[in-house]
N, CA, C and O of each residue as an XYZ file, in Angstrom:
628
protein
N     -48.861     19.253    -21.015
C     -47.556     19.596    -21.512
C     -47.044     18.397    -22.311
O     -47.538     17.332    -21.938
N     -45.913     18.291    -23.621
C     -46.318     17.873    -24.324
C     -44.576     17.707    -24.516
O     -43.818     18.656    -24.719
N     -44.025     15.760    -24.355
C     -42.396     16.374    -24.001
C     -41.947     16.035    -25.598
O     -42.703     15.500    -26.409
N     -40.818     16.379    -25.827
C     -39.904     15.941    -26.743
C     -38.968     14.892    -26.612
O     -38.486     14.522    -25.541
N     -38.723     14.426    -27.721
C     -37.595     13.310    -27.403
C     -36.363     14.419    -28.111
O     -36.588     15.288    -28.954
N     -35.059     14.085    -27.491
C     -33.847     14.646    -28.096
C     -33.024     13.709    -28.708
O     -32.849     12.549    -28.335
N     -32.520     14.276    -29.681
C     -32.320     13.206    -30.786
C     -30.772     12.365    -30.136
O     -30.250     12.862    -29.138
N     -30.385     11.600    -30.529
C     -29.079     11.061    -30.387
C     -27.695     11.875    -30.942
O     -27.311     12.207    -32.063
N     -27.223     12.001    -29.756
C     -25.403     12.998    -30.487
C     -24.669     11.808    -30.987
O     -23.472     12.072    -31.096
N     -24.981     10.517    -31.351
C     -23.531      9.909    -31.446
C     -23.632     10.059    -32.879
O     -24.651     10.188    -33.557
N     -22.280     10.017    -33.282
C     -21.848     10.498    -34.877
C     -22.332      9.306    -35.737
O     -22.250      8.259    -35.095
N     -22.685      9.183    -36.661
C     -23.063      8.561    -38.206
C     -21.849      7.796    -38.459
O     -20.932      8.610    -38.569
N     -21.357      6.422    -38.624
C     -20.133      6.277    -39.119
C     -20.487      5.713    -40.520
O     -21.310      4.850    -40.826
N     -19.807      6.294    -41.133
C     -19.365      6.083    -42.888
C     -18.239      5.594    -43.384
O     -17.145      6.098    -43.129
N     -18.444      4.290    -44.344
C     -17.741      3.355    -44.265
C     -16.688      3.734    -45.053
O     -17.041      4.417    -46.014
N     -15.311      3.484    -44.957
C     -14.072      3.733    -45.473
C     -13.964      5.128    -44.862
O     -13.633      5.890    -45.770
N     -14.081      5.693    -43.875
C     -13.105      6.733    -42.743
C     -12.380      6.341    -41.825
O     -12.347      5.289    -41.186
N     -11.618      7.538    -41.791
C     -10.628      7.206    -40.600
C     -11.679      7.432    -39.528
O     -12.767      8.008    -39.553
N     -10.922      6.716    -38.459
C     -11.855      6.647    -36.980
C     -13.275      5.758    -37.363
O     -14.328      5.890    -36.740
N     -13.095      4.907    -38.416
C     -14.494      4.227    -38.318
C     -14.440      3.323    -37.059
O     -13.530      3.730    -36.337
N     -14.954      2.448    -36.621
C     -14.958      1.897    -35.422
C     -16.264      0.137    -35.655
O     -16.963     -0.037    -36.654
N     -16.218     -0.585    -34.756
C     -16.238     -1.918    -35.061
C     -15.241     -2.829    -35.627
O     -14.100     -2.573    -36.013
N     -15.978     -4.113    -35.602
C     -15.227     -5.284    -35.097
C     -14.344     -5.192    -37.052
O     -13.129     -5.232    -37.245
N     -15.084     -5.109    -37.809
C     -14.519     -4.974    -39.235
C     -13.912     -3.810    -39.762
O     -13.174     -3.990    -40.731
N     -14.097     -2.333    -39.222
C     -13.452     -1.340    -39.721
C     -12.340     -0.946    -38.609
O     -11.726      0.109    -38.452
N     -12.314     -1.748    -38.139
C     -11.158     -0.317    -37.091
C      -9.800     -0.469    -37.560
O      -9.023     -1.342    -37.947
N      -9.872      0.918    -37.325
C      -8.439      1.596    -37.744
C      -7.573      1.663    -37.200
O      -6.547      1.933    -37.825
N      -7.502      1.462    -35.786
C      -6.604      1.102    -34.433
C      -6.506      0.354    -34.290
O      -7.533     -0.242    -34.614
N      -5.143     -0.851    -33.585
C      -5.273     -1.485    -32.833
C      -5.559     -1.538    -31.546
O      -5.104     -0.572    -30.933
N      -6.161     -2.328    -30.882
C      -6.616     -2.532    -29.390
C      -5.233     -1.998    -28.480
O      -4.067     -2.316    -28.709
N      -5.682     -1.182    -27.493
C      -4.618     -0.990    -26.720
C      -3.995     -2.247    -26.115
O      -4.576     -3.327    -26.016
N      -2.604     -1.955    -25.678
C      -2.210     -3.470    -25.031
C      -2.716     -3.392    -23.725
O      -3.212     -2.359    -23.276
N      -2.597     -4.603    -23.000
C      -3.063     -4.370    -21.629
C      -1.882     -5.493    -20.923
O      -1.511     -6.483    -21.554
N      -1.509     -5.255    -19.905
C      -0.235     -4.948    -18.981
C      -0.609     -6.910    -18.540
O      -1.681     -7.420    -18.218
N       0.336     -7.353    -18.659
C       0.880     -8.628    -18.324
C       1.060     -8.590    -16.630
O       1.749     -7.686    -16.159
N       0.425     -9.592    -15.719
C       0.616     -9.234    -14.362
C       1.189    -10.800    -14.091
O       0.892    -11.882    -14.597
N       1.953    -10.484    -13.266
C       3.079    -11.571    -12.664
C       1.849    -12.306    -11.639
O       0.993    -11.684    -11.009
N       2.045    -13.868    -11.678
C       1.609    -14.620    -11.126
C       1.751    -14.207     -9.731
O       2.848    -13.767     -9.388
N       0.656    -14.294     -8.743
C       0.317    -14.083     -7.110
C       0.708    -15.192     -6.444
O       0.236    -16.328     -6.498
N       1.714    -14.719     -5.738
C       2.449    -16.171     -4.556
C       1.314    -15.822     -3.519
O       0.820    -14.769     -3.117
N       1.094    -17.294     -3.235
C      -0.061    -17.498     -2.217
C       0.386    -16.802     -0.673
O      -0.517    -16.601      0.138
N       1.643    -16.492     -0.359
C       1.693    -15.469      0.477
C       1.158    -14.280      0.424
O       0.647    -13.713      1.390
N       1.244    -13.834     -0.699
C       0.578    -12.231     -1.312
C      -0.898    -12.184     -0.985
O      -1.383    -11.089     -0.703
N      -1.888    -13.587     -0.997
C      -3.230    -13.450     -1.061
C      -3.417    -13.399      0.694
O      -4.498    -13.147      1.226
N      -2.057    -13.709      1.510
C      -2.419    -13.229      2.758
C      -1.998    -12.128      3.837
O      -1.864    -11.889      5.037
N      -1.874    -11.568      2.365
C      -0.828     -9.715      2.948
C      -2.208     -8.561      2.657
O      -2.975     -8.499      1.696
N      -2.167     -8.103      3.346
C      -2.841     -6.862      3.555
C      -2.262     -5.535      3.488
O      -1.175     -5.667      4.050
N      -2.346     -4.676      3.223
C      -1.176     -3.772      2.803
C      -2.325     -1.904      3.413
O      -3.555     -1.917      3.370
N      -1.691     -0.887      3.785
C      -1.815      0.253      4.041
C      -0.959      1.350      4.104
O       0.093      1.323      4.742
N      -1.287      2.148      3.583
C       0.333      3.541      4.103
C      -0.468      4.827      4.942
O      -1.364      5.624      4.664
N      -0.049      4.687      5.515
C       0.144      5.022      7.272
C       1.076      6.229      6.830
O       1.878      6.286      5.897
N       0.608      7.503      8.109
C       1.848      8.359      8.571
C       2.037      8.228     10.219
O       1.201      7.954     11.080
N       3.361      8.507     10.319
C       3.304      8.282     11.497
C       3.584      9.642     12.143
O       4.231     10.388     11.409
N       3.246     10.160     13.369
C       2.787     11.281     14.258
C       4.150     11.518     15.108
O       5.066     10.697     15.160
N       4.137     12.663     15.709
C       5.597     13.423     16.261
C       5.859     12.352     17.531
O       6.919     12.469     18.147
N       4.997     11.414     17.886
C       4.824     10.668     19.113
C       5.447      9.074     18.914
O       5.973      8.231     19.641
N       5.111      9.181     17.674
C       5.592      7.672     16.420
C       4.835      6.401     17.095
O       5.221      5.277     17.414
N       2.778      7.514     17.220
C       2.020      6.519     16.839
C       2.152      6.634     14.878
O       2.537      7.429     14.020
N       1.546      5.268     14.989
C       1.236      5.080     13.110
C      -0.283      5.136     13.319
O      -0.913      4.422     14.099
N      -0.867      6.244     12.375
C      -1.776      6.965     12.678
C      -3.264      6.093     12.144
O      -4.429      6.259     12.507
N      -2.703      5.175     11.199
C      -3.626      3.651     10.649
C      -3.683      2.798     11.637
O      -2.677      2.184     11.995
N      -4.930      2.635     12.244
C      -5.150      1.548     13.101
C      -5.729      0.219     12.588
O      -5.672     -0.779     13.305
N      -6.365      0.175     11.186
C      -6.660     -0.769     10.604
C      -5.912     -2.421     10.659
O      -6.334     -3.567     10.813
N      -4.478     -1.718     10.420
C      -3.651     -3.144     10.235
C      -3.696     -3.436     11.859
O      -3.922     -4.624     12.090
N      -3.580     -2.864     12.680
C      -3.902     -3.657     14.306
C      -5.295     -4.461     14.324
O      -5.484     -5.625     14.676
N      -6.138     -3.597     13.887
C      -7.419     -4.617     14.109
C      -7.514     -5.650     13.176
O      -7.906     -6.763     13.524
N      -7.085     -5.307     11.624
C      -6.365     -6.844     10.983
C      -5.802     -8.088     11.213
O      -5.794     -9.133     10.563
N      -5.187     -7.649     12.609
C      -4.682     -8.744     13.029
C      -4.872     -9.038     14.351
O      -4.025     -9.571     15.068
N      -5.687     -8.787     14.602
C      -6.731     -8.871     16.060
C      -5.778     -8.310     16.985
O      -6.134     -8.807     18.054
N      -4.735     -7.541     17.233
C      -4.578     -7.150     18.404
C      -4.746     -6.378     19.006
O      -4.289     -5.304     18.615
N      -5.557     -6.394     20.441
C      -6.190     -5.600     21.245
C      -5.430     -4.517     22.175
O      -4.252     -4.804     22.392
N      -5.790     -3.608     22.620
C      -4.754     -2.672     24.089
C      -4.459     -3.486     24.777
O      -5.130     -4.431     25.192
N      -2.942     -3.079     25.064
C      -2.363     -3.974     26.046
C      -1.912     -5.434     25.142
O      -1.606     -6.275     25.987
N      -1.753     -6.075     23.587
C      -1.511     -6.822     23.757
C       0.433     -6.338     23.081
O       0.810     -5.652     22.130
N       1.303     -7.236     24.322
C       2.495     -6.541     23.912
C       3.044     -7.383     22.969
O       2.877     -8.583     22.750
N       3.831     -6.417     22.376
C       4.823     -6.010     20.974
C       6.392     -6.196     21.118
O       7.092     -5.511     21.864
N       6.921     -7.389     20.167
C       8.360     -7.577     19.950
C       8.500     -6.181     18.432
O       7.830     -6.267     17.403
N       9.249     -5.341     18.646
C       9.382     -4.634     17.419
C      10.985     -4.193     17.375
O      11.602     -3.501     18.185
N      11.497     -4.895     16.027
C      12.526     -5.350     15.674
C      13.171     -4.169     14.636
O      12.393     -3.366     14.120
N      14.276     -4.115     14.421
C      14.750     -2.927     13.202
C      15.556     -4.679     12.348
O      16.298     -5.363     13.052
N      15.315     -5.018     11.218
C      15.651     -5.708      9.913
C      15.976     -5.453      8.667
O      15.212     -5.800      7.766
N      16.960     -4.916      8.443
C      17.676     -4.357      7.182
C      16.478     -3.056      6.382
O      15.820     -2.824      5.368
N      16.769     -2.633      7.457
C      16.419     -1.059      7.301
C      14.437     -1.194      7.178
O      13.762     -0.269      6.726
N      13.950     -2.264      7.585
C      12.179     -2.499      7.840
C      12.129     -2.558      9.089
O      13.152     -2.748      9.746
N      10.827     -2.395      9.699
C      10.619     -2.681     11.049
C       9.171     -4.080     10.973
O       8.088     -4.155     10.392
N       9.973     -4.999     11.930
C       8.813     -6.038     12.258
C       8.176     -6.308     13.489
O       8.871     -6.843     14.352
N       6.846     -6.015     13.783
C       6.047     -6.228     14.615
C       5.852     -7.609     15.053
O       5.833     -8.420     14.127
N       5.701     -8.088     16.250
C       4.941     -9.433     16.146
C       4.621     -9.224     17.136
O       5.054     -8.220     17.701
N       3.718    -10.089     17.774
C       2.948    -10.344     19.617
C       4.137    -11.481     20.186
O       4.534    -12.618     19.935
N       4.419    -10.278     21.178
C       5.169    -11.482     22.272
C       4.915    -11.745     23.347
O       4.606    -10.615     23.724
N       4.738    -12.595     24.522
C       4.719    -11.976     25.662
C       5.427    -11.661     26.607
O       5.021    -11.485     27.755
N       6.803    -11.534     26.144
C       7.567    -10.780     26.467
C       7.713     -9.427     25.993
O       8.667     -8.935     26.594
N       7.289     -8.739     25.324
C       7.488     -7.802     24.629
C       7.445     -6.715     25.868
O       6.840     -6.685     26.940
N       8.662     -5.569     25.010
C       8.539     -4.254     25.713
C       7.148     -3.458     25.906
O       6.510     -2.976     26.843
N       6.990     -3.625     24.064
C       6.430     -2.504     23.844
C       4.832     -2.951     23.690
O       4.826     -4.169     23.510
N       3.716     -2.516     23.694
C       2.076     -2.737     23.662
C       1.282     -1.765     22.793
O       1.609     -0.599     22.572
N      -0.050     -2.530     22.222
C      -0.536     -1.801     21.880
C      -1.509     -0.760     22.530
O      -2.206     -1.233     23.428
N      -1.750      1.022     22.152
C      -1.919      1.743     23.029
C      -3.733      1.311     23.991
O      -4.505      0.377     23.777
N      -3.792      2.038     24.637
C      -5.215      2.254     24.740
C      -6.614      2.503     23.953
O      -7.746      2.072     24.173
N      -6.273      3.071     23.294
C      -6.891      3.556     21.454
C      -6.247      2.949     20.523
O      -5.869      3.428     19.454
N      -6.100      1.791     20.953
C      -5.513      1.119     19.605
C      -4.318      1.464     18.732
O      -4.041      0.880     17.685
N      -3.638      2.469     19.268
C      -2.600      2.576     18.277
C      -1.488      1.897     18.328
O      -1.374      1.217     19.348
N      -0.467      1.835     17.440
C       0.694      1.103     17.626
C       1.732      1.847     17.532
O       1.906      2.478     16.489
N       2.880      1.966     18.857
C       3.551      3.531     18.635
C       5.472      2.565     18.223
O       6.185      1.938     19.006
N       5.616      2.769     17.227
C       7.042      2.864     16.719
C       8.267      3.522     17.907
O       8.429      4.730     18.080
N       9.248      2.154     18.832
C      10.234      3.481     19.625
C      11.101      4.137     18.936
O      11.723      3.653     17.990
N      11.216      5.317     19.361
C      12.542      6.099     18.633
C      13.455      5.094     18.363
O      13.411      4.703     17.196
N      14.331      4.511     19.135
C      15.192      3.897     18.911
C      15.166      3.551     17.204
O      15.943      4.059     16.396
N      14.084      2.568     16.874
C      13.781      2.234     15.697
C      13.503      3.250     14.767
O      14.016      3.253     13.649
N      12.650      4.191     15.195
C      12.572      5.585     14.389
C      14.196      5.927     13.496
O      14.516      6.162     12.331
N      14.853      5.796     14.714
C      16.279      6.417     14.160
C      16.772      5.932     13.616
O      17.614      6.468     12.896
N      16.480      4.105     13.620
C      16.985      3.404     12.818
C      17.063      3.367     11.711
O      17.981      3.256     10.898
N      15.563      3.513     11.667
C      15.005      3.448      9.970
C      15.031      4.923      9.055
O      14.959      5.132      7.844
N      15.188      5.948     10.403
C      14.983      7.329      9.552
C      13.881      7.952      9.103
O      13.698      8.654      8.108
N      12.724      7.378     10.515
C      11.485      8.236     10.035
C      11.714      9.230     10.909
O      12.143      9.078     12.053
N      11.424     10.283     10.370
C      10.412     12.083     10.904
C       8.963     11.787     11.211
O       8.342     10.807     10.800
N       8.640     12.463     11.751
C       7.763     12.914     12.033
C       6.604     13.076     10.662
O       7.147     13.628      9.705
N       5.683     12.838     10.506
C       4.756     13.130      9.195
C       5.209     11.997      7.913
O       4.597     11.836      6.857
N       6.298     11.379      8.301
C       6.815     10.221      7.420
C       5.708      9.414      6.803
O       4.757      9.137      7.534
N       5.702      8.960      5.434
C       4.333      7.970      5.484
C       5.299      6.258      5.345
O       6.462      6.041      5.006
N       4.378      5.477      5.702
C       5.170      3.917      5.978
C       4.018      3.029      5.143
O       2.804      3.135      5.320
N       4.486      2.393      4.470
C       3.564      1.427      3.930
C       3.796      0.467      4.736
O       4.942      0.219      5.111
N       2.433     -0.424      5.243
C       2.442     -1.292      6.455
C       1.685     -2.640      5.395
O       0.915     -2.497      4.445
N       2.203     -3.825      5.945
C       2.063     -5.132      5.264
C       1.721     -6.295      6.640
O       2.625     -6.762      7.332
N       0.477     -6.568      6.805
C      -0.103     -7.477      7.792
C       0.088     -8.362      6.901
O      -0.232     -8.341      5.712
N       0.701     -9.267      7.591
C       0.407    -10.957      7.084
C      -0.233    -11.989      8.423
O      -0.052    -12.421      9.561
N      -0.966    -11.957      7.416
C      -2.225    -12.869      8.745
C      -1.351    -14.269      9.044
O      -0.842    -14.425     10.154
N      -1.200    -15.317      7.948
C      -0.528    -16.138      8.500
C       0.446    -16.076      9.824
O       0.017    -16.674     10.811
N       1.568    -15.487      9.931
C       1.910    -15.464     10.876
C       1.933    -14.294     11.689
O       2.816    -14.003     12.496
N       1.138    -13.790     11.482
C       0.690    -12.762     12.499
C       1.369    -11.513     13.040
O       1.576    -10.977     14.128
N       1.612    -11.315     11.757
C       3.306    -10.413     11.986
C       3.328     -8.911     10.622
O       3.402     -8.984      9.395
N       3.249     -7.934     11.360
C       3.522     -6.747     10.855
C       4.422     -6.031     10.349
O       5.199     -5.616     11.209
N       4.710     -5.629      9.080
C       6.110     -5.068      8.162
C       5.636     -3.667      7.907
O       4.728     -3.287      7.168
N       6.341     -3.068      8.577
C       6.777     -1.273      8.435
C       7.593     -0.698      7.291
O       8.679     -0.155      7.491
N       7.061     -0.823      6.116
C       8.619     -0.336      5.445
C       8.637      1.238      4.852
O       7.908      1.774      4.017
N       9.627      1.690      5.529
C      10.022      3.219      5.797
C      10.017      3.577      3.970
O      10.165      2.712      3.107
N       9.840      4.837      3.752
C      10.176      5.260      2.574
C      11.274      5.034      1.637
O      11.128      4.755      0.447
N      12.442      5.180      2.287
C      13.913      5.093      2.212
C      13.599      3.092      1.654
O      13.978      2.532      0.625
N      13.076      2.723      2.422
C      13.243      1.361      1.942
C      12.951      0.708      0.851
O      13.495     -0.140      0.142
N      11.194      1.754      0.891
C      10.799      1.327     -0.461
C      11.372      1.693     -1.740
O      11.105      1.119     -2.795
N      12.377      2.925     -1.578
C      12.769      3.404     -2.713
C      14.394      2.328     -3.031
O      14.991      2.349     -4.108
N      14.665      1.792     -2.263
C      15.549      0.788     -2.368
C      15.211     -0.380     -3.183
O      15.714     -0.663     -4.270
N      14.112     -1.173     -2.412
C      13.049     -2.020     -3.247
C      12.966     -1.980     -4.616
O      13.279     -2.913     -5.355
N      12.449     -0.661     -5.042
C      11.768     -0.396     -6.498
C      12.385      0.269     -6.922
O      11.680      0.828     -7.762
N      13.918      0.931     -6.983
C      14.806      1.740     -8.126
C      14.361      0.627     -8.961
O      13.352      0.634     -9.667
N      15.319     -0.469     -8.805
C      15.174     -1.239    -10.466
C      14.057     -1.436    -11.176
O      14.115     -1.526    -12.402
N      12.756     -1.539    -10.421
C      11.913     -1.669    -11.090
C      11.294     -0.549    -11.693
O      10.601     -0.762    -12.689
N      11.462      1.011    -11.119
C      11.177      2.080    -11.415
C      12.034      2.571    -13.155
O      11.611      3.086    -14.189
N      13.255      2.109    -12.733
C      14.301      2.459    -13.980
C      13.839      1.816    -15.160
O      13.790      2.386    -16.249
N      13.357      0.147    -14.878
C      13.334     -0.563    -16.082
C      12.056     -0.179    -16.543
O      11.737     -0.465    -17.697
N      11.269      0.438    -15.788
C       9.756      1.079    -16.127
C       9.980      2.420    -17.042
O       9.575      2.344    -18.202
N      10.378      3.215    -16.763
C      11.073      4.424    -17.358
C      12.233      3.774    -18.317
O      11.991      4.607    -19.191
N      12.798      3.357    -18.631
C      13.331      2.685    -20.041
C      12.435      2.125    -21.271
O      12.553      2.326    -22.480
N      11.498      1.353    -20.542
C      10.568      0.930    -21.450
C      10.714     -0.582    -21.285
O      10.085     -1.443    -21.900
N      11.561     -0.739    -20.441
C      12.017     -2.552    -21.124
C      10.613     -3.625    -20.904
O       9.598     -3.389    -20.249
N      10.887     -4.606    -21.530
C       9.520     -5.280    -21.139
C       9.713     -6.175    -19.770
O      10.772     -6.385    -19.178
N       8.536     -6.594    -19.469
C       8.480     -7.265    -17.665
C       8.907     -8.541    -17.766
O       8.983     -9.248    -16.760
């Protein structure tokens, strides 16, 4: 049997057209590409996930617990802070992490912050100090109006 080669689809370019392409004919400029704000060396030790949390107000991401090594049973200071919730290991703490690893949010704080049930939470481990940031929906949309608006305006960063 006896194969064929198939020829090449890419188009012929002919010089002086529109859409010619290379470093000497192009007819476009290069798209821009997005300016990114310098990384505070805190940022390179944040870990970040969004989590929902369950009718029980486990947070259904167990990742950020094992992120930060804490095991069942190790107990939990969990704080309500201008409308975030912060985790840390105390040993005083009420509250612990479950048997299966989960980490269950108390109502109390639930109500604080205004999660439901099926809520999703973006969760922020910071290894340095060993300390977990819950921030409820409601919060984040607090956070990022301005930055959402000045995005939708167009303005530059």
């Amino acid at each position: 049997m006896t194969t064929s080669l198939v020829p090449p689809i890419i188009p012929k370019v002919v010089p002086g057209r529109h859409g010619e392409s290379g470093p000497a004919g192009r007819s476009r400029p290069p798209l821009p590409v997005a300016a990114l704000a310098s990384v505070s060396p805190a940022a390179v030790d944040t870990i970040y996930a969004l989590s929902m949390v369950d009718k029980s107000g486990r947070v259904t991401d167990r990742s950020m617990v094992r992120e930060l090594g804490w095991r069942p049973g190790t107990r939990l200071d969990i704080r309500e802070r201008r409308g975030i919730i912060v985790v840390s290991p105390a040993a005083s703490g009420v509250d612990s992490i479950s048997r299966q690893a989960f980490l269950k949010l108390p109502l109390t704080v639930r109500r604080w912050c205004r999660i439901k049930t099926g809520d999703k939470v973006l969760l922020a481990a910071h290894h340095a100090v060993g300390v977990l940031v819950v921030h409820p929906v409601a919060a984040l949309h607090a956070l990022l109006a301005d930055v959402h608006a000045a995005a939708v305006r167009g303005d530059a960063a």
